[in-house]
Amino acid sequence: MILYSYWRSTTSYRVRAALNLKGIAYEQRAVDLVAGDQRTPDYMAVNPAKGVPALELEDGTLLTQSLAILDYLDARQPEPPLLPAEPLLRARVLAVAHSIALDIHPVNNLRVLGHLMGHFDATSEDARAWMCHWMTEGLTAVEALLPTRADFAFTEAPGLADLCITAQCYNAHRWGLSLDPFPKIARVEAACLALPEIRAAAPEAQPDAP
Amino acid sequence: MILYSYWRSTTSYRVRAALNLKGIAYEQRAVDLVAGDQRTPDYMAVNPAKGVPALELEDGTLLTQSLAILDYLDARQPEPPLLPAEPLLRARVLAVAHSIALDIHPVNNLRVLGHLMGHFDATSEDARAWMCHWMTEGLTAVEALLPTRADFAFTEAPGLADLCITAQCYNAHRWGLSLDPFPKIARVEAACLALPEIRAAAPEAQPDAP
C-alpha cells in the first residue's frame, strides 16, 4: 500500500496510527501541502479533492477521505478494531471522532486559512486566533462527551476517537492552545502517546518532517 | 424518538430522510438556529456541541453528530441499508458522503459564517461567495468520485452518499449555485426527490418552516 500524506496533516496522522496499530505495512509518499503539491494534475488524479491522505491499494485502487480509509482498514483487518460492535457505544465513539473530524479540522484546514488570508486580509495572528477559537469550541464539546476513565477514550485499547483526539492535540500544541481545561482529552493523548505504534505515526517521526 | 432539528439544517435533512426511508417514527422538536436556541443551557444539555441534529432515544439516551446518528440507525434497523456491505464500495460511498459532510458543510456552517461576519467584516455578499466557493470545490471532487449511473449515487436505492448530496443540493439552490457543471450530482438529487420519503424530509416540508 502507498499512503499519500503530509507529516503535519492531522488526517494523515490518524491513518498512519491505524496502519501501525493494525500492523499493516505501507510506503509513504509525501505530498507537500505548503509547496502546493496537492494542486498538481498528477496528484489531482490521485485525489480530486486536493487533500491528504489518500491510500493506494496493491491493485492501484485509490481511496480518499481519512475516515473512509479508516473504515476500510477496519473491514480489511478487523483486529484491533477501531470501533466497538455495540451500536450505542459505537455511536458515542463516532460522535467524539466527528466532533473533531467535522467540527474542528475542516474549519481549520490549511486551505480555509489560505482563503481567509487571501480574501479577508487575515493576519497570521488572526489565523492563529481562528484556529484556537474552533479548537476551543470543539474540544469543549468533546470533553463533555467523554466518559471518566483512566486511559483511552471509551475502551481498553485505542480506537477511532483516540486517534482523532491525539492528532488534534498535536495541532493544539502547535498553535499554543493549552489542554489544561480538557483533562479527559489530555488523558487520552497521554495514553495514546505511550504506545510506540502511535508515536511512530506522529508528525515529527515522518520522513518528510524537516 | 425525538429529533432535535432545524428546518433548513442540511445535517437535520439527512437524518430526517433516513428515518423516513427506514420507516422509523419520530417526533420533531425545532431548534431555531437563527434565534440562537442552540446556545441556551437547556439545549446545551442535549448537545454540548451546540448544533443540530440530536436524537433522543426512547430511554432518554442522547445521540449527536448526524453521521454518528445515521450509523446508529443503520445498526438498529438495517433495512434499507445506508451503506453497502462490500468494504471497497462502502469506502467509495463514504468518501463521497464525507466530501460533503467534512469538506463542504462544516466550513459553510452558520456559526462559521457568523464568525466571519463578526470578526472579518464580511458582508452578506462575501458570505455568499464563501459558501459558493467551498460548495464548488467540494462538489467538483464529488462529481469526479461518482460513477456514471442512471439514478442513485452508487446503488439501486438511496444510501448515505445520496442523502448527503440531496441535502447539500438544497443549499446550492438556496445560495444560487448552478448544478449545471455537476450532472451526476443533479441526477442523484432528482432520483432522491422522486421519493416521497425524501421529499417529506426536505426543509420546506418541516413544521418549523415559515
CSV table of N, CA, C and O in Angstrom, one decimal, chain A residues 48-50 57 61 63-65 67-68 71-72 75 87-88 90-91 94-95 98-99 101-103 106-107 111-112 115-116 120 122 126 130 133-134 137 141 144-145, chain B residues 48-50 57 61 63-65 67-68 71-72 75 87-88 90-91 94-95 98-99 101-103 106-107 111-112 115-116 120 122 126 130 133-134 137 141 144-145:
chain,number,residue,atom,x,y,z
A,48,PRO,N,-9.1,13.9,-6.4
A,48,PRO,CA,-9.6,15.1,-6.9
A,48,PRO,C,-10.0,16.2,-5.9
A,48,PRO,O,-10.2,17.4,-6.2
A,49,ALA,N,-10.1,15.8,-4.6
A,49,ALA,CA,-10.4,16.8,-3.6
A,49,ALA,C,-9.2,17.6,-3.2
A,49,ALA,O,-9.3,18.4,-2.3
A,50,LYS,N,-8.0,17.2,-3.7
A,50,LYS,CA,-6.8,18.0,-3.5
A,50,LYS,C,-6.4,18.0,-2.0
A,50,LYS,O,-6.0,19.0,-1.5
A,57,LEU,N,-4.2,1.1,-2.9
A,57,LEU,CA,-4.1,-0.4,-2.6
A,57,LEU,C,-3.2,-1.1,-3.6
A,57,LEU,O,-2.7,-0.5,-4.6
A,61,THR,N,-6.2,0.6,-6.7
A,61,THR,CA,-7.4,1.3,-6.3
A,61,THR,C,-7.0,2.4,-5.3
A,61,THR,O,-6.2,2.3,-4.4
A,63,LEU,N,-8.2,5.2,-2.5
A,63,LEU,CA,-9.2,5.6,-1.5
A,63,LEU,C,-8.9,7.0,-1.0
A,63,LEU,O,-7.7,7.3,-0.7
A,64,THR,N,-9.9,7.8,-0.8
A,64,THR,CA,-9.7,9.1,-0.2
A,64,THR,C,-10.6,9.3,1.0
A,64,THR,O,-11.4,8.4,1.3
A,65,GLN,N,-10.4,10.4,1.7
A,65,GLN,CA,-11.1,10.8,2.9
A,65,GLN,C,-10.6,9.9,4.1
A,65,GLN,O,-10.9,8.7,4.1
A,67,LEU,N,-11.5,9.2,7.2
A,67,LEU,CA,-12.5,8.4,7.9
A,67,LEU,C,-13.0,7.2,7.1
A,67,LEU,O,-13.3,6.1,7.6
A,68,ALA,N,-13.1,7.4,5.7
A,68,ALA,CA,-13.5,6.3,4.8
A,68,ALA,C,-12.3,5.3,4.7
A,68,ALA,O,-12.6,4.1,4.7
A,71,ASP,N,-12.4,3.3,7.9
A,71,ASP,CA,-13.5,2.3,7.8
A,71,ASP,C,-13.1,1.1,7.0
A,71,ASP,O,-13.3,0.0,7.4
A,72,TYR,N,-12.4,1.4,5.9
A,72,TYR,CA,-12.0,0.3,5.0
A,72,TYR,C,-10.9,-0.6,5.7
A,72,TYR,O,-11.0,-1.8,5.7
A,75,ALA,N,-12.5,-2.9,8.1
A,75,ALA,CA,-13.1,-4.1,7.5
A,75,ALA,C,-12.1,-5.1,7.0
A,75,ALA,O,-12.3,-6.3,7.1
A,87,PRO,N,-24.0,-1.0,19.1
A,87,PRO,CA,-24.4,0.2,18.3
A,87,PRO,C,-24.4,1.5,19.1
A,87,PRO,O,-24.0,2.6,18.6
A,88,LEU,N,-24.8,1.5,20.4
A,88,LEU,CA,-24.9,2.7,21.2
A,88,LEU,C,-23.5,3.2,21.5
A,88,LEU,O,-23.2,4.4,21.4
A,90,ARG,N,-20.8,2.5,19.9
A,90,ARG,CA,-20.2,2.9,18.6
A,90,ARG,C,-20.7,4.3,18.3
A,90,ARG,O,-19.9,5.1,17.8
A,91,ALA,N,-21.9,4.7,18.5
A,91,ALA,CA,-22.4,6.0,18.2
A,91,ALA,C,-21.8,7.0,19.0
A,91,ALA,O,-21.5,8.2,18.6
A,94,LEU,N,-18.2,7.5,17.7
A,94,LEU,CA,-18.3,8.3,16.4
A,94,LEU,C,-18.6,9.7,16.7
A,94,LEU,O,-18.0,10.6,16.0
A,95,ALA,N,-19.5,10.0,17.7
A,95,ALA,CA,-19.8,11.4,17.9
A,95,ALA,C,-18.6,12.2,18.4
A,95,ALA,O,-18.4,13.3,18.0
A,98,HIS,N,-16.3,12.5,15.3
A,98,HIS,CA,-16.8,13.5,14.3
A,98,HIS,C,-16.8,14.9,14.9
A,98,HIS,O,-16.7,15.9,14.1
A,99,SER,N,-16.8,15.1,16.2
A,99,SER,CA,-16.7,16.4,16.8
A,99,SER,C,-15.4,17.0,16.4
A,99,SER,O,-15.3,18.3,16.3
A,101,ALA,N,-13.3,15.6,13.7
A,101,ALA,CA,-13.1,15.4,12.2
A,101,ALA,C,-14.0,16.3,11.4
A,101,ALA,O,-13.7,16.7,10.3
A,102,LEU,N,-15.2,16.7,12.0
A,102,LEU,CA,-16.1,17.6,11.2
A,102,LEU,C,-16.1,19.0,11.8
A,102,LEU,O,-16.1,20.0,11.0
A,103,ASP,N,-16.2,19.1,13.1
A,103,ASP,CA,-16.4,20.5,13.7
A,103,ASP,C,-15.1,21.3,13.8
A,103,ASP,O,-15.2,22.5,13.9
A,106,PRO,N,-12.0,20.5,9.5
A,106,PRO,CA,-12.2,21.2,8.2
A,106,PRO,C,-12.2,22.7,8.3
A,106,PRO,O,-11.7,23.4,7.3
A,107,VAL,N,-12.6,23.3,9.4
A,107,VAL,CA,-12.7,24.7,9.5
A,107,VAL,C,-11.3,25.3,9.7
A,107,VAL,O,-11.0,26.4,9.3
A,111,ARG,N,-6.4,25.1,3.6
A,111,ARG,CA,-7.0,25.8,2.5
A,111,ARG,C,-7.9,26.8,3.0
A,111,ARG,O,-8.1,27.9,2.4
A,112,VAL,N,-8.6,26.6,4.1
A,112,VAL,CA,-9.5,27.6,4.6
A,112,VAL,C,-8.7,28.8,5.2
A,112,VAL,O,-9.1,29.9,4.9
A,115,HIS,N,-7.6,30.9,2.3
A,115,HIS,CA,-8.7,31.7,1.8
A,115,HIS,C,-8.9,32.9,2.6
A,115,HIS,O,-9.2,34.0,2.2
A,116,LEU,N,-8.9,32.6,3.9
A,116,LEU,CA,-9.1,33.7,4.9
A,116,LEU,C,-8.1,34.8,4.8
A,116,LEU,O,-8.4,36.0,4.8
A,120,PHE,N,-9.7,38.0,3.1
A,120,PHE,CA,-10.2,38.8,4.2
A,120,PHE,C,-9.1,39.5,5.0
A,120,PHE,O,-9.3,39.9,6.1
A,122,ALA,N,-6.7,38.5,6.6
A,122,ALA,CA,-6.4,38.0,7.9
A,122,ALA,C,-4.9,37.9,8.1
A,122,ALA,O,-4.2,37.5,7.1
A,126,ASP,N,-4.5,36.6,13.3
A,126,ASP,CA,-5.9,36.3,13.1
A,126,ASP,C,-6.1,34.8,12.8
A,126,ASP,O,-7.1,34.2,13.3
A,130,TRP,N,-8.3,32.2,15.0
A,130,TRP,CA,-9.3,31.5,14.3
A,130,TRP,C,-9.2,30.0,14.7
A,130,TRP,O,-10.1,29.3,15.1
A,133,HIS,N,-10.0,29.4,18.3
A,133,HIS,CA,-11.4,29.5,18.6
A,133,HIS,C,-12.1,28.2,18.3
A,133,HIS,O,-12.9,27.7,19.1
A,134,TRP,N,-11.9,27.6,17.1
A,134,TRP,CA,-12.6,26.4,16.7
A,134,TRP,C,-12.2,25.2,17.5
A,134,TRP,O,-12.9,24.3,17.8
A,137,GLU,N,-13.9,25.6,20.9
A,137,GLU,CA,-15.3,25.2,20.8
A,137,GLU,C,-15.5,23.7,20.7
A,137,GLU,O,-16.3,23.1,21.4
A,141,ALA,N,-16.8,20.6,23.6
A,141,ALA,CA,-17.8,19.6,23.3
A,141,ALA,C,-17.3,18.2,23.5
A,141,ALA,O,-18.0,17.3,24.2
A,144,ALA,N,-17.0,17.2,27.1
A,144,ALA,CA,-18.3,16.9,27.7
A,144,ALA,C,-18.8,15.6,27.3
A,144,ALA,O,-19.6,14.9,28.0
A,145,LEU,N,-18.4,15.1,26.1
A,145,LEU,CA,-18.9,13.8,25.6
A,145,LEU,C,-18.1,12.6,26.1
A,145,LEU,O,-18.6,11.5,26.0
B,48,PRO,N,-23.8,19.3,23.8
B,48,PRO,CA,-22.8,20.3,24.2
B,48,PRO,C,-22.1,21.0,23.0
B,48,PRO,O,-21.5,22.0,23.2
B,49,ALA,N,-22.2,20.4,21.8
B,49,ALA,CA,-21.6,21.0,20.6
B,49,ALA,C,-22.5,22.1,20.0
B,49,ALA,O,-22.1,22.7,19.1
B,50,LYS,N,-23.6,22.4,20.7
B,50,LYS,CA,-24.5,23.5,20.2
B,50,LYS,C,-24.9,23.4,18.8
B,50,LYS,O,-24.9,24.4,18.0
B,57,LEU,N,-33.4,9.0,22.2
B,57,LEU,CA,-34.0,7.6,22.1
B,57,LEU,C,-35.1,7.5,23.2
B,57,LEU,O,-35.3,8.3,24.1
B,61,THR,N,-31.6,8.4,26.1
B,61,THR,CA,-30.2,8.5,25.6
B,61,THR,C,-30.2,9.5,24.5
B,61,THR,O,-31.0,9.5,23.6
B,63,LEU,N,-28.1,11.1,21.3
B,63,LEU,CA,-27.0,10.9,20.3
B,63,LEU,C,-26.9,12.2,19.5
B,63,LEU,O,-27.8,12.9,19.2
B,64,THR,N,-25.6,12.5,19.2
B,64,THR,CA,-25.3,13.7,18.5
B,64,THR,C,-24.4,13.4,17.2
B,64,THR,O,-24.0,12.3,17.1
B,65,GLN,N,-24.2,14.3,16.4
B,65,GLN,CA,-23.4,14.2,15.2
B,65,GLN,C,-24.3,13.4,14.1
B,65,GLN,O,-24.4,12.2,14.3
B,67,LEU,N,-23.8,12.0,11.2
B,67,LEU,CA,-23.3,10.8,10.7
B,67,LEU,C,-23.2,9.6,11.7
B,67,LEU,O,-23.4,8.5,11.4
B,68,ALA,N,-23.0,10.0,13.0
B,68,ALA,CA,-23.0,9.0,14.0
B,68,ALA,C,-24.4,8.5,14.3
B,68,ALA,O,-24.7,7.3,14.5
B,71,ASP,N,-25.3,6.2,11.5
B,71,ASP,CA,-24.6,4.9,11.7
B,71,ASP,C,-25.5,4.0,12.7
B,71,ASP,O,-25.7,2.8,12.5
B,72,TYR,N,-25.9,4.7,13.8
B,72,TYR,CA,-26.7,4.0,14.8
B,72,TYR,C,-28.1,3.5,14.2
B,72,TYR,O,-28.5,2.4,14.4
B,75,ALA,N,-27.6,0.4,12.2
B,75,ALA,CA,-27.4,-0.8,13.1
B,75,ALA,C,-28.7,-1.2,13.7
B,75,ALA,O,-29.0,-2.4,13.8
B,87,PRO,N,-16.5,-3.9,1.5
B,87,PRO,CA,-15.7,-2.9,2.0
B,87,PRO,C,-15.2,-1.8,1.0
B,87,PRO,O,-15.2,-0.6,1.4
B,88,LEU,N,-14.9,-2.2,-0.2
B,88,LEU,CA,-14.4,-1.2,-1.1
B,88,LEU,C,-15.5,-0.2,-1.6
B,88,LEU,O,-15.3,1.0,-1.7
B,90,ARG,N,-18.2,0.4,0.0
B,90,ARG,CA,-18.5,1.1,1.2
B,90,ARG,C,-17.5,2.3,1.4
B,90,ARG,O,-18.0,3.5,1.7
B,91,ALA,N,-16.3,2.1,1.1
B,91,ALA,CA,-15.3,3.2,1.2
B,91,ALA,C,-15.5,4.3,0.2
B,91,ALA,O,-15.3,5.5,0.5
B,94,LEU,N,-18.6,6.2,1.4
B,94,LEU,CA,-18.2,7.1,2.5
B,94,LEU,C,-17.4,8.3,2.0
B,94,LEU,O,-17.5,9.4,2.5
B,95,ALA,N,-16.5,8.1,1.0
B,95,ALA,CA,-15.6,9.2,0.5
B,95,ALA,C,-16.5,10.3,-0.1
B,95,ALA,O,-16.2,11.5,0.2
B,98,HIS,N,-18.4,12.0,2.9
B,98,HIS,CA,-17.5,12.8,3.7
B,98,HIS,C,-17.0,14.0,2.9
B,98,HIS,O,-16.6,15.0,3.5
B,99,SER,N,-16.9,13.9,1.6
B,99,SER,CA,-16.5,15.1,0.8
B,99,SER,C,-17.5,16.2,1.0
B,99,SER,O,-17.2,17.4,1.0
B,101,ALA,N,-19.9,16.1,3.9
B,101,ALA,CA,-20.1,16.3,5.3
B,101,ALA,C,-18.9,16.9,6.0
B,101,ALA,O,-19.0,17.5,7.1
B,102,LEU,N,-17.7,16.7,5.4
B,102,LEU,CA,-16.5,17.3,6.1
B,102,LEU,C,-15.9,18.4,5.3
B,102,LEU,O,-15.6,19.4,5.9
B,103,ASP,N,-15.9,18.3,4.0
B,103,ASP,CA,-15.2,19.4,3.2
B,103,ASP,C,-16.1,20.6,2.9
B,103,ASP,O,-15.5,21.7,2.7
B,106,PRO,N,-19.1,21.8,7.1
B,106,PRO,CA,-18.6,22.5,8.4
B,106,PRO,C,-18.1,23.9,8.1
B,106,PRO,O,-18.2,24.8,8.9
B,107,VAL,N,-17.5,24.0,6.9
B,107,VAL,CA,-16.9,25.3,6.6
B,107,VAL,C,-18.0,26.3,6.2
B,107,VAL,O,-17.8,27.5,6.4
B,111,ARG,N,-22.4,29.0,12.1
B,111,ARG,CA,-21.5,29.6,13.1
B,111,ARG,C,-20.2,30.1,12.5
B,111,ARG,O,-19.7,31.1,13.0
B,112,VAL,N,-19.7,29.4,11.5
B,112,VAL,CA,-18.5,29.9,10.8
B,112,VAL,C,-18.8,31.2,10.1
B,112,VAL,O,-18.1,32.2,10.1
B,115,HIS,N,-19.0,34.0,12.5
B,115,HIS,CA,-17.7,34.4,13.0
B,115,HIS,C,-17.0,35.2,11.9
B,115,HIS,O,-16.3,36.2,12.2
B,116,LEU,N,-17.2,34.8,10.7
B,116,LEU,CA,-16.6,35.6,9.5
B,116,LEU,C,-17.1,37.0,9.5
B,116,LEU,O,-16.4,38.0,9.2
B,120,PHE,N,-14.3,39.5,10.7
B,120,PHE,CA,-13.6,39.9,9.5
B,120,PHE,C,-14.4,40.8,8.6
B,120,PHE,O,-14.1,40.9,7.4
B,122,ALA,N,-17.0,40.6,7.1
B,122,ALA,CA,-17.5,40.0,5.8
B,122,ALA,C,-19.0,40.5,5.7
B,122,ALA,O,-19.8,40.6,6.6
B,126,ASP,N,-20.0,38.7,0.7
B,126,ASP,CA,-18.8,37.9,1.0
B,126,ASP,C,-19.2,36.5,1.5
B,126,ASP,O,-18.6,35.5,1.1
B,130,TRP,N,-18.3,33.0,-0.2
B,130,TRP,CA,-17.6,32.0,0.6
B,130,TRP,C,-18.3,30.6,0.5
B,130,TRP,O,-17.7,29.6,0.2
B,133,HIS,N,-17.9,29.2,-3.0
B,133,HIS,CA,-16.5,28.7,-3.2
B,133,HIS,C,-16.3,27.3,-2.7
B,133,HIS,O,-15.9,26.4,-3.4
B,134,TRP,N,-16.7,27.1,-1.4
B,134,TRP,CA,-16.5,25.8,-0.8
B,134,TRP,C,-17.4,24.7,-1.4
B,134,TRP,O,-17.1,23.5,-1.6
B,137,GLU,N,-15.7,23.8,-4.8
B,137,GLU,CA,-14.6,23.0,-4.6
B,137,GLU,C,-15.0,21.5,-4.3
B,137,GLU,O,-14.6,20.6,-4.9
B,141,ALA,N,-15.1,17.8,-6.6
B,141,ALA,CA,-14.5,16.5,-6.1
B,141,ALA,C,-15.5,15.4,-6.1
B,141,ALA,O,-15.3,14.3,-6.6
B,144,ALA,N,-16.3,14.1,-9.5
B,144,ALA,CA,-15.2,13.2,-10.0
B,144,ALA,C,-15.3,11.8,-9.4
B,144,ALA,O,-14.8,10.8,-10.0
B,145,LEU,N,-15.8,11.8,-8.2
B,145,LEU,CA,-15.8,10.5,-7.4
B,145,LEU,C,-17.0,9.6,-7.8
B,145,LEU,O,-17.0,8.4,-7.5
